[in-house]
CSV table of C-alpha atoms and ligand atoms in Angstrom, one decimal:
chain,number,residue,atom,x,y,z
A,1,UNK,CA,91.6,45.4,83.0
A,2,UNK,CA,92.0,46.2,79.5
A,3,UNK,CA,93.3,49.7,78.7
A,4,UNK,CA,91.8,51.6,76.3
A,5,UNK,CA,93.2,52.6,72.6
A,6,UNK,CA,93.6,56.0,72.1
A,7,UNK,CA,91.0,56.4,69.9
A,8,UNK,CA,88.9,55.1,72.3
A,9,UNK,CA,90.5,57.0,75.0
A,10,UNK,CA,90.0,60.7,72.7
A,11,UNK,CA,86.4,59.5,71.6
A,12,UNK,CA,85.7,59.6,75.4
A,13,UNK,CA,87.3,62.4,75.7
A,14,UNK,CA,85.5,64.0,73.5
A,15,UNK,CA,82.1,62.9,74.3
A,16,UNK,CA,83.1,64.2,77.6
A,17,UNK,CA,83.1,68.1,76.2
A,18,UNK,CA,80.1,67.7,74.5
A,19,UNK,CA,76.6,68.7,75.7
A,20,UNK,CA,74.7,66.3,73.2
A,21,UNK,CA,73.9,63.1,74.1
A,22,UNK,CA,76.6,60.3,72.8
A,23,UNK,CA,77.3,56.6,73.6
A,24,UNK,CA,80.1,55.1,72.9
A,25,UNK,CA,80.5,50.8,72.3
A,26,UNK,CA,83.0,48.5,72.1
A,27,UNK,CA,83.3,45.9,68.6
A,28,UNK,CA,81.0,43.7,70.9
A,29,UNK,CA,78.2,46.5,71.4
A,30,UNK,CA,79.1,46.7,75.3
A,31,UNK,CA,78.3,50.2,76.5
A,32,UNK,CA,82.0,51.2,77.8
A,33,UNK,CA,81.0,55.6,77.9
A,34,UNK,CA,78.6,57.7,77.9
A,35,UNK,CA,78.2,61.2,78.5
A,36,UNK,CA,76.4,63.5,81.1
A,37,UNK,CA,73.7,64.3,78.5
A,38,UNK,CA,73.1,60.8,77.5
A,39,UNK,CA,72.7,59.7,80.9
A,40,UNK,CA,68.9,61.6,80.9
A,41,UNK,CA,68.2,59.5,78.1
A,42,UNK,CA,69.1,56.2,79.4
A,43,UNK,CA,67.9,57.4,83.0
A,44,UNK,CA,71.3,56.3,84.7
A,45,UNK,CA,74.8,57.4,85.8
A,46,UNK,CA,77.6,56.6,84.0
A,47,UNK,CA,79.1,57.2,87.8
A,48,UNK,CA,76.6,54.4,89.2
A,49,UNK,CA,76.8,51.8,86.8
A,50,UNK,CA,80.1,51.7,84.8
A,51,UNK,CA,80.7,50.0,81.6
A,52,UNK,CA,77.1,47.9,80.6
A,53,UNK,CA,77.3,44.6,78.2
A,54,UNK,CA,75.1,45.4,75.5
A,55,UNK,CA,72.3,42.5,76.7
A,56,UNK,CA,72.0,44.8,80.0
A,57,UNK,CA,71.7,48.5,78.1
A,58,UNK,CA,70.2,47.7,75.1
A,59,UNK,CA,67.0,46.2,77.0
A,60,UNK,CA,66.5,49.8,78.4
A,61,UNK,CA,65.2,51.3,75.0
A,62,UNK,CA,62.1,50.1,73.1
A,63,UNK,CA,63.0,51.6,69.6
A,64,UNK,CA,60.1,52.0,67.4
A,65,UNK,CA,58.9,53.0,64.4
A,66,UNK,CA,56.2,55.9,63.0
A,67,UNK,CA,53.6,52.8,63.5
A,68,UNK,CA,54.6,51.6,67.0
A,69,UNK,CA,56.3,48.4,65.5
A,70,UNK,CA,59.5,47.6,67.5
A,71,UNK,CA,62.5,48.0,65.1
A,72,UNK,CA,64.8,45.0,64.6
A,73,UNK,CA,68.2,45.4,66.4
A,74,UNK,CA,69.7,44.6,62.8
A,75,UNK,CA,67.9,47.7,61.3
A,76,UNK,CA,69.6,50.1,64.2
A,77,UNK,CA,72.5,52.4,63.2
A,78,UNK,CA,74.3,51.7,66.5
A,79,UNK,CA,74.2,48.2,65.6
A,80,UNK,CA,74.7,48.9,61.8
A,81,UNK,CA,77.8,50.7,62.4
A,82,UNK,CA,79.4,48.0,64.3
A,83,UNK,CA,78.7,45.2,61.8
A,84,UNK,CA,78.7,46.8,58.3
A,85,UNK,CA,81.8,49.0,59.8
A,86,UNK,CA,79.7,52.0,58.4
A,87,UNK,CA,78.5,55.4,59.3
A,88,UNK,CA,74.4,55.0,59.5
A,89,UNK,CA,71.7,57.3,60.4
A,90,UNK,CA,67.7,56.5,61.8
A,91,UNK,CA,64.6,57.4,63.4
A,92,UNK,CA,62.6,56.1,66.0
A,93,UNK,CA,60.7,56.5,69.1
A,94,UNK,CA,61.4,55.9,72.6
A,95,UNK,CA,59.7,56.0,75.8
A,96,UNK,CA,61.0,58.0,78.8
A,97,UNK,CA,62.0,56.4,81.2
A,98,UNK,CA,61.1,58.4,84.1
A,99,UNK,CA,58.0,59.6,83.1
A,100,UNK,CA,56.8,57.3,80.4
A,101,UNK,CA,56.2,59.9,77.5
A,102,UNK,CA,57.2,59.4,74.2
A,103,UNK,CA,60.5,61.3,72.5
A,104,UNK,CA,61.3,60.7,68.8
A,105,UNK,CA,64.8,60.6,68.0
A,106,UNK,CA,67.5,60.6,65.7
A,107,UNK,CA,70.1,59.2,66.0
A,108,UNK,CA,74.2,59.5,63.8
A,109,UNK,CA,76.6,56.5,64.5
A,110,UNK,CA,79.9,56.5,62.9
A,111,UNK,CA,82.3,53.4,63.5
A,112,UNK,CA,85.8,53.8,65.3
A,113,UNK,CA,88.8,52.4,62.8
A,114,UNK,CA,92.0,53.4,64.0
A,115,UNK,CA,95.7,53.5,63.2
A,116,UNK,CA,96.8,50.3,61.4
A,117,UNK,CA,92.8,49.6,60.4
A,118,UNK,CA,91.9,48.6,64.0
A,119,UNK,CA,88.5,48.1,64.4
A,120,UNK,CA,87.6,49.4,68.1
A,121,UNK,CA,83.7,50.1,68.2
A,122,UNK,CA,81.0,53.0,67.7
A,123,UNK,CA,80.4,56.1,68.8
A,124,UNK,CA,76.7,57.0,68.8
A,125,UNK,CA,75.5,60.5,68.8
A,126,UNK,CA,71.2,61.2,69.9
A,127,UNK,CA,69.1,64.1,68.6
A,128,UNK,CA,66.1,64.9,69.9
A,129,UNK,CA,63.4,65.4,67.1
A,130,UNK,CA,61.8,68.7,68.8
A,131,UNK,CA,59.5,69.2,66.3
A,132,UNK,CA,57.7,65.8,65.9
B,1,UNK,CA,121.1,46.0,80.2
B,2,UNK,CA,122.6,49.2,79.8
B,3,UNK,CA,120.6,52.5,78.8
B,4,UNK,CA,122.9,55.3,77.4
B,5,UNK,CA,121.2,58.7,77.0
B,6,UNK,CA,122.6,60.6,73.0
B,7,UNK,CA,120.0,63.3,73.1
B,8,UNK,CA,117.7,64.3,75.2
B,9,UNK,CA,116.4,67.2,74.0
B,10,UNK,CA,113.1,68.0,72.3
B,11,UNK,CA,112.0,69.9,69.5
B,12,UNK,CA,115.3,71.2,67.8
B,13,UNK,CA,118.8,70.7,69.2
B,14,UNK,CA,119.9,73.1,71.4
B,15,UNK,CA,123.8,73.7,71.9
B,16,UNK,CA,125.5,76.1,73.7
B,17,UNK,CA,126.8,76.5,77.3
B,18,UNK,CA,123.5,77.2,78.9
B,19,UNK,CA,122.1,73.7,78.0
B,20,UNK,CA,125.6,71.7,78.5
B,21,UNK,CA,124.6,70.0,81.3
B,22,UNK,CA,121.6,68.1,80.3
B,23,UNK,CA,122.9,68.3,76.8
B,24,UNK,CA,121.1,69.7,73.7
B,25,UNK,CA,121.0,67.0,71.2
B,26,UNK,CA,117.8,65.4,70.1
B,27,UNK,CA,116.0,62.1,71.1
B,28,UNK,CA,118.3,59.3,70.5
B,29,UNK,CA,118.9,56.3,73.9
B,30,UNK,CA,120.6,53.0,73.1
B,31,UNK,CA,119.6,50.3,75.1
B,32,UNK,CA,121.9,47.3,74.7
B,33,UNK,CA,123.1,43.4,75.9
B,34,UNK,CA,126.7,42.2,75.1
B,35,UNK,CA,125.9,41.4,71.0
B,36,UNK,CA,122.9,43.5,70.2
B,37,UNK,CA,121.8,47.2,70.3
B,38,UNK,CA,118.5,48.9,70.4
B,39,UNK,CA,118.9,52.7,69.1
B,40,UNK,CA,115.5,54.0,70.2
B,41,UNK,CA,114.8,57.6,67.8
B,42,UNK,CA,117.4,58.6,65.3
B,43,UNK,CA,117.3,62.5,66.5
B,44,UNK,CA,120.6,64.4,66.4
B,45,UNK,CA,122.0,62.1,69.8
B,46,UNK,CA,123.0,59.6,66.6
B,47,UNK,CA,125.6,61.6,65.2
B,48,UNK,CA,127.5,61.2,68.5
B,49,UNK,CA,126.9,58.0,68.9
B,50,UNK,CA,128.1,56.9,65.4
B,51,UNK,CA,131.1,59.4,65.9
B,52,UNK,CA,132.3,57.3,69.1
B,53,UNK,CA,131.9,54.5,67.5
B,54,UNK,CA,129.7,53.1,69.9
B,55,UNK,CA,128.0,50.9,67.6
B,56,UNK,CA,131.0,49.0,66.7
B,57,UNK,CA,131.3,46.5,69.9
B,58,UNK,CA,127.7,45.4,69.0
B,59,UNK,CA,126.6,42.1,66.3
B,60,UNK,CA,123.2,42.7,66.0
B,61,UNK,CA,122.3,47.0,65.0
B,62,UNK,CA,118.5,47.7,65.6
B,63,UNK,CA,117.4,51.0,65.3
B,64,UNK,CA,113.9,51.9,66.6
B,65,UNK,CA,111.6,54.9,65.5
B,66,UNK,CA,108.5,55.8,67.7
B,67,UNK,CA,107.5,58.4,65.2
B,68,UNK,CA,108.6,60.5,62.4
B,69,UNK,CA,109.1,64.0,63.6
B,70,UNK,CA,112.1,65.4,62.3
B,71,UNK,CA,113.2,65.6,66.1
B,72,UNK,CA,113.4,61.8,65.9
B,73,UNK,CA,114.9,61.1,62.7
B,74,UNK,CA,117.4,64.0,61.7
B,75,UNK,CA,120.0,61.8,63.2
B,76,UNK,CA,119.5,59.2,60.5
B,77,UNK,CA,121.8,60.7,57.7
B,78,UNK,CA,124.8,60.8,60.0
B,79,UNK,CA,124.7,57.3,60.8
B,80,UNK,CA,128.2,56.5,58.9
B,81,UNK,CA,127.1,53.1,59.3
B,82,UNK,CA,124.7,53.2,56.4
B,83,UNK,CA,127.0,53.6,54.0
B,84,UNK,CA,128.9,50.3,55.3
B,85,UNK,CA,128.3,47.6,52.4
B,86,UNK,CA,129.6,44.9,55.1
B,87,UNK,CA,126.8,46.4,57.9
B,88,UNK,CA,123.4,45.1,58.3
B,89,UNK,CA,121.3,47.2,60.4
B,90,UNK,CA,117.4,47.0,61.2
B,91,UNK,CA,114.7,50.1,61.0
B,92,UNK,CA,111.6,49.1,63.1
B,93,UNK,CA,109.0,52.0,63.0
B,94,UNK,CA,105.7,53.1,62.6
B,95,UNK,CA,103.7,53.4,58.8
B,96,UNK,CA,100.9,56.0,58.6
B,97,UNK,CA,97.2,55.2,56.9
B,98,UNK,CA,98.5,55.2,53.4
B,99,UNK,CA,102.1,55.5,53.3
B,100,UNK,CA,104.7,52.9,54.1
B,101,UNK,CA,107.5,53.6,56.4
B,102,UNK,CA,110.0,53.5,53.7
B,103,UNK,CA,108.0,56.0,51.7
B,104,UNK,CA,107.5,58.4,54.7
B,105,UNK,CA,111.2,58.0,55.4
B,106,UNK,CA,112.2,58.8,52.0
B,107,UNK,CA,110.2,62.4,52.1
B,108,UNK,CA,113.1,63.4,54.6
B,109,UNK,CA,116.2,61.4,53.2
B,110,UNK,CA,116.1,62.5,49.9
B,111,UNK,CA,116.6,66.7,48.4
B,112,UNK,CA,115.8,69.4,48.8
B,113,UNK,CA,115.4,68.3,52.9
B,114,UNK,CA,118.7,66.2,52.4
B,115,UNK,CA,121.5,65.3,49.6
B,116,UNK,CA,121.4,61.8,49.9
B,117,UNK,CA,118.6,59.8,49.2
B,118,UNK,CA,117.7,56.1,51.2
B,119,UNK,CA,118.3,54.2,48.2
B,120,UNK,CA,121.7,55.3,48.3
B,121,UNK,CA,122.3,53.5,51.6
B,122,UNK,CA,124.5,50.7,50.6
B,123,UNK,CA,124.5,48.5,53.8
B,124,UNK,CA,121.7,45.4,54.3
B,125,UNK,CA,119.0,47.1,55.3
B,126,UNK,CA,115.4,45.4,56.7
B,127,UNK,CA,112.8,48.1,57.1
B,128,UNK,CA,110.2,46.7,59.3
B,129,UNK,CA,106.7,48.0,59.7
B,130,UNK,CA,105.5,48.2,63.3
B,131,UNK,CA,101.7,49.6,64.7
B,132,UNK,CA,100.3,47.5,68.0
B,133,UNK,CA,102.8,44.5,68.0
B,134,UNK,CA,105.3,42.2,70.1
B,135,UNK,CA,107.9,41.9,68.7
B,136,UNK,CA,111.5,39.6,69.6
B,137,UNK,CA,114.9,41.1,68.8
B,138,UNK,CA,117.5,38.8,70.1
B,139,UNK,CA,117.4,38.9,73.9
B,140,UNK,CA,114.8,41.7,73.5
B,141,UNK,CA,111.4,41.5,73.8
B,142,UNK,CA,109.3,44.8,72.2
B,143,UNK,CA,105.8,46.0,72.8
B,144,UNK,CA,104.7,48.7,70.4
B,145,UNK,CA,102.0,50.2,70.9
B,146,UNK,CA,100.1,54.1,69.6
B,147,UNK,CA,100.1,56.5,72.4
B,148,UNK,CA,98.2,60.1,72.5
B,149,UNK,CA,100.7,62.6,70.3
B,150,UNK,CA,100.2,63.8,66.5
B,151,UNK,CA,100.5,61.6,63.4
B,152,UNK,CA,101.1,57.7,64.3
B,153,UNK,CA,103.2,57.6,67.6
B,154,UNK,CA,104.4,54.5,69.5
B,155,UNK,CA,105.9,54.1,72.8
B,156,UNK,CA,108.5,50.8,73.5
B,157,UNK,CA,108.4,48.8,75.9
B,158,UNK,CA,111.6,46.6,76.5
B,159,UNK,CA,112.2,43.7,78.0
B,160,UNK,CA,115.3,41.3,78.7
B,161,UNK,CA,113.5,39.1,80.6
B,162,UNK,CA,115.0,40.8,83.9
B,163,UNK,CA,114.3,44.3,83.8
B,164,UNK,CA,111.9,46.7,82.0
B,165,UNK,CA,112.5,50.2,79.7
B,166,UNK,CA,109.6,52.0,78.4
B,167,UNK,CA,110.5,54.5,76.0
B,168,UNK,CA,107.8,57.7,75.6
B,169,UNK,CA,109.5,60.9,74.7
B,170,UNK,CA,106.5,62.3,73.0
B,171,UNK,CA,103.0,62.2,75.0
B,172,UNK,CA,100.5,63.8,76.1
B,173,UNK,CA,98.7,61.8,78.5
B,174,UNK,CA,96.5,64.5,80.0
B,175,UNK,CA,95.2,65.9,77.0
B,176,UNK,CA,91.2,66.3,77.6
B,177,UNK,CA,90.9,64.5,80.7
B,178,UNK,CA,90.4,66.4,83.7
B,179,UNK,CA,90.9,63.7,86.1
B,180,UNK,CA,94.4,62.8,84.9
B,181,UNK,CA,96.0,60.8,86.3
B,182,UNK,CA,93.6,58.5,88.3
B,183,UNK,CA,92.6,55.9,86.0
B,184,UNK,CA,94.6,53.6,84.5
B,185,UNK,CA,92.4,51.3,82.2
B,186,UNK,CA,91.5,55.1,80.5
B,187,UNK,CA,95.0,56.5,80.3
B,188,UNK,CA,97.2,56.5,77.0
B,189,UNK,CA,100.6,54.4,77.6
B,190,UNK,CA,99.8,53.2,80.8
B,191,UNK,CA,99.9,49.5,80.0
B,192,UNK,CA,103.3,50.4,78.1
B,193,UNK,CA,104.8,51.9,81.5
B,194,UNK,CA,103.6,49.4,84.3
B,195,UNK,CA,105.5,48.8,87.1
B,196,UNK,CA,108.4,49.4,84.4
B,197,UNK,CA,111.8,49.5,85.8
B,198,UNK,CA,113.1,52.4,84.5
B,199,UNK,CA,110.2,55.3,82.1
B,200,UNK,CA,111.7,57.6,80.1
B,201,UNK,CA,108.9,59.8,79.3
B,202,UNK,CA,108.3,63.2,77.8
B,203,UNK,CA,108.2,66.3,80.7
B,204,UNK,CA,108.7,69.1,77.7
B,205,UNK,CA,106.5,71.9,80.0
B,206,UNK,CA,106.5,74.4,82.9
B,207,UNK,CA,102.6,73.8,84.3
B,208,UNK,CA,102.4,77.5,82.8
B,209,UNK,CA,103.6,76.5,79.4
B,210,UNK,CA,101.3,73.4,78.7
B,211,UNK,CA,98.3,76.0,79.1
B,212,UNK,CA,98.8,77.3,76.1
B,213,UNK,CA,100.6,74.4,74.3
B,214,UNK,CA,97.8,71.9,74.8
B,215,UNK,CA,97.3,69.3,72.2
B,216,UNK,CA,100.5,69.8,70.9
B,217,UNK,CA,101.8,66.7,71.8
B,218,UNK,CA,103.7,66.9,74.7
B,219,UNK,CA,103.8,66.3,78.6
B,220,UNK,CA,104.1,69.2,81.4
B,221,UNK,CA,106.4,68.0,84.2
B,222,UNK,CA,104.4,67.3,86.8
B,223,UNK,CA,102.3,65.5,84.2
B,224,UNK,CA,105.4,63.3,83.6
B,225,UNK,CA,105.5,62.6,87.1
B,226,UNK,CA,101.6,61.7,87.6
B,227,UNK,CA,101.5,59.4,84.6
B,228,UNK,CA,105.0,57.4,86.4
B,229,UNK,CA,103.2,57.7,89.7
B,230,UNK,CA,100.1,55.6,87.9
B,231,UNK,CA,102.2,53.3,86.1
B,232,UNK,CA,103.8,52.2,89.2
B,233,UNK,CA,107.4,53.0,87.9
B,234,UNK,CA,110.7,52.1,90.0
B,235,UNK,CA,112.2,55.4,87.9
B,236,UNK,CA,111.8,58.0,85.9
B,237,UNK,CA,113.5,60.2,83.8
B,238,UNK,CA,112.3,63.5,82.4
B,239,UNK,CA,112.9,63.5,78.7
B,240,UNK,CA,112.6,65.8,75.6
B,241,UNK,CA,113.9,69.1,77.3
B,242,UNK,CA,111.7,71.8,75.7
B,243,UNK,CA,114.5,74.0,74.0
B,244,UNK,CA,113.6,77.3,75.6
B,245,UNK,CA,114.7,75.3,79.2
B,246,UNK,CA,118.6,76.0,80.1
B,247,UNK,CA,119.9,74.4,83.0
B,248,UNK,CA,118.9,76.3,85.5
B,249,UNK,CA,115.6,76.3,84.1
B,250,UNK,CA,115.5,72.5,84.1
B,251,UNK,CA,116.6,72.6,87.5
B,252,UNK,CA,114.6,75.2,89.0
B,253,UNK,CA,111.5,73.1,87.8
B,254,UNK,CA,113.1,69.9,88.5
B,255,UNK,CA,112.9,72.0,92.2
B,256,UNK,CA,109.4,72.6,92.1
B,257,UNK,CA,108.0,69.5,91.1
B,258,UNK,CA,110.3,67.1,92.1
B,259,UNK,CA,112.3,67.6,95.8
B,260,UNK,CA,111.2,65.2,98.1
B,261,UNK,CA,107.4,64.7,96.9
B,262,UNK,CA,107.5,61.0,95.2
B,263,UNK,CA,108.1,57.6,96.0
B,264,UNK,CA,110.3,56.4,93.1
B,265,UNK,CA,113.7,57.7,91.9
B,266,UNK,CA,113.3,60.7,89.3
B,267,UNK,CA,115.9,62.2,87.5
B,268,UNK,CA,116.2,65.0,84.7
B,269,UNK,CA,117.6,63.0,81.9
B,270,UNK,CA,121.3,63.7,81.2
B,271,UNK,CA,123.4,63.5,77.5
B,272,UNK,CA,126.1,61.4,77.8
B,273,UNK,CA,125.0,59.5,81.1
B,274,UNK,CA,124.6,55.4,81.6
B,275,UNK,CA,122.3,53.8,83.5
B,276,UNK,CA,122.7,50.1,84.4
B,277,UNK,CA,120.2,48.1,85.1
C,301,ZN,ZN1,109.8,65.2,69.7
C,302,ZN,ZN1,106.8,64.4,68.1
């Protein structure tokens, strides 16, 4: 067991208090947090399935764009954030997955560099686009 | 090793004969071998340490800062041995984003905070930067590491290949997390204080007073006492009196929290007292 940074550590904390939807990832992209909101989105309990490796969460959306074209991992803000080490912003679609409708969302990432310039992941934060 | 308390106090020093039992000098524990000693926080503890003398049986002087609060460094002018040209002595602490430790040193050893400035310190001195590191000192092995308080703060863990100190006085483990403390992996410090022989940790608050100190920095009691519990300590000792806590104070919480409820030693932390381990 590795224990967590503290900016890890307040990021969670954070996210915890929060009633938006936020995700938090590791510098590898494994899904070590996310918060009561964000589990409606990914339809599962942070409580039931503990930390994810990015191969097992990031299956679980189909991101697309305005024309239904499935949008390249590289062109996600999530992913942007951890390998440009950059805040990044985007759009897309999703499908529920409970009851298969679409949702559009947006979606903020910012990447976590600590004390001393650690690198120690992203913090993703969804918005739902009500009015599209 | 032996583990000799300066000051244990928090915050400001606090003299006078309602705080002359657990003493009211600032954060400042030696930790020590035959040749080499490891002064862990400069607060006001040094000036009684330098005026004994203590330093003088020692080779190898190593002084340690886990942050920069003037708590922990107002000691550092009184250090006489500074001002020794035949001295060599070691500063290990923490640098912040864009300011070297020297620099951030130098905004409290030079006017109007102080008369004398750090460049007028005319023994060797090595400034070393530390952040997340391991680190040897002699017989000593040192892991740094940050820890939840404001502005870059480490924590120490020592070793001398026997026994274990782990050095916190500021912390505040159980800030934001409503399920303090239950798990360890999410926990600030915890891999710092593990199965440590002896944590000297924060334990500033009454249970009353951290609900309207929180994020301050700092550790209730009985928060003191859960984060030890965790960590699997063989003993702890409640550090960084708050100083609106007299004796009786200490004691009457020391009372409440304490008697007969854990399964590892706990003491208030005393000025003036040894531990060897
Ligand atoms: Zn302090
Ligand atoms: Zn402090």
């Amino acid at each position: 067991m590795a224990v967590k940074e503290i900016e890890i550590i307040l990021s969670r904390q954070l996210a915890d208090c929060l009633n938006i939807p936020i995700f938090l990832v590791d510098p590898n992209g494994d899904l070590i947090f996310y918060n009561e909101p964000a589990e409606q989105l990914l339809g599962k309990r942070f409580e039931d399935t503990g930390p994810m490796p990015v191969a097992e969460w990031a299956v679980i959306f189909k991101p697309r764009d305005d024309h239904g074209n499935l949008i390249p991992p590289e062109n996600l803000p999530l992913v942007k954030s951890l390998s440009l080490k950059i805040p990044a912003h985007g759009s897309f679609w999703i499908e529920n997955i409970q009851n298969k409708t679409k949702h559009a969302l947006s979606v903020t990432s910012l990447p976590i560099i600590g004390q001393a310039n650690r690198f120690l992941g992203a913090l993703a934060i969804f918005w739902e686009n009500k009015q599209s | 090793m032996k583990v000799t308390f300066w000051g244990t106090r928090g915050s400001i020093a606090t003299v006078g004969a309602q705080t002359q039992l657990y003493g009211g000098n600032t954060s400042c524990v030696t930790v020590s071998d035959k040749d080499t000693l490891l002064i862990l926080d400069a607060g006001s503890g040094l000036r009684v340490l330098a005026n004994q003398g203590f330093h003088k049986q020692f080779k190898h002087i190593h002084i340690l800062l886990t942050h920069l609060h003037i708590d922990h460094i107002q000691g550092l002018g009184f250090f006489n041995l500074f001002f020794d040209p035949d001295a060599e002595i070691h500063l290990w602490g923490p640098p912040s984003s864009n300011t070297s430790l020297r620099a951030r040193l130098n905004r409290y050893l030079s006017p109007p905070l102080f008369p004398v400035r750090m460049r007028d310190f005319n023994c060797k001195l090595h400034i070393h930067e530390v952040t997340q590191d391991q680190f040897i000192i002699e017989g000593f092995v040192v892991n740094s590491n940050f820890v939840l308080h404001p502005g870059p703060t480490l924590g120490f863990r020592i070793s001398d290949g026997q026994k274990i100190v782990t050095f916190i006085p500021d912390h505040e483990p159980a800030l934001g997390n409503p399920k303090f403390a239950i798990d360890a992996e999410w926990t600030s410090g915890y891999a710092l204080a593990k199965s440590a022989d002896l944590l000297i940790h924060d334990s500033s608050y009454s249970e009353k007073e951290y609900k309207s100190r929180r994020g301050w920095g700092h550790s209730a009691m009985h928060h003191a006492l859960l984060f030890a519990e965790l960590a699997g300590v063989k003993r702890l000792e409640l550090f960084h009196h708050d100083p609106s806590h007299d004796d009786d104070e200490l004691l009457r919480l020391f009372h409440h929290h304490v008697d007969g409820k854990w399964n590892f030693e706990v003491h208030l932390a005393i000025e003036n007292s040894v531990i060897d381990l």
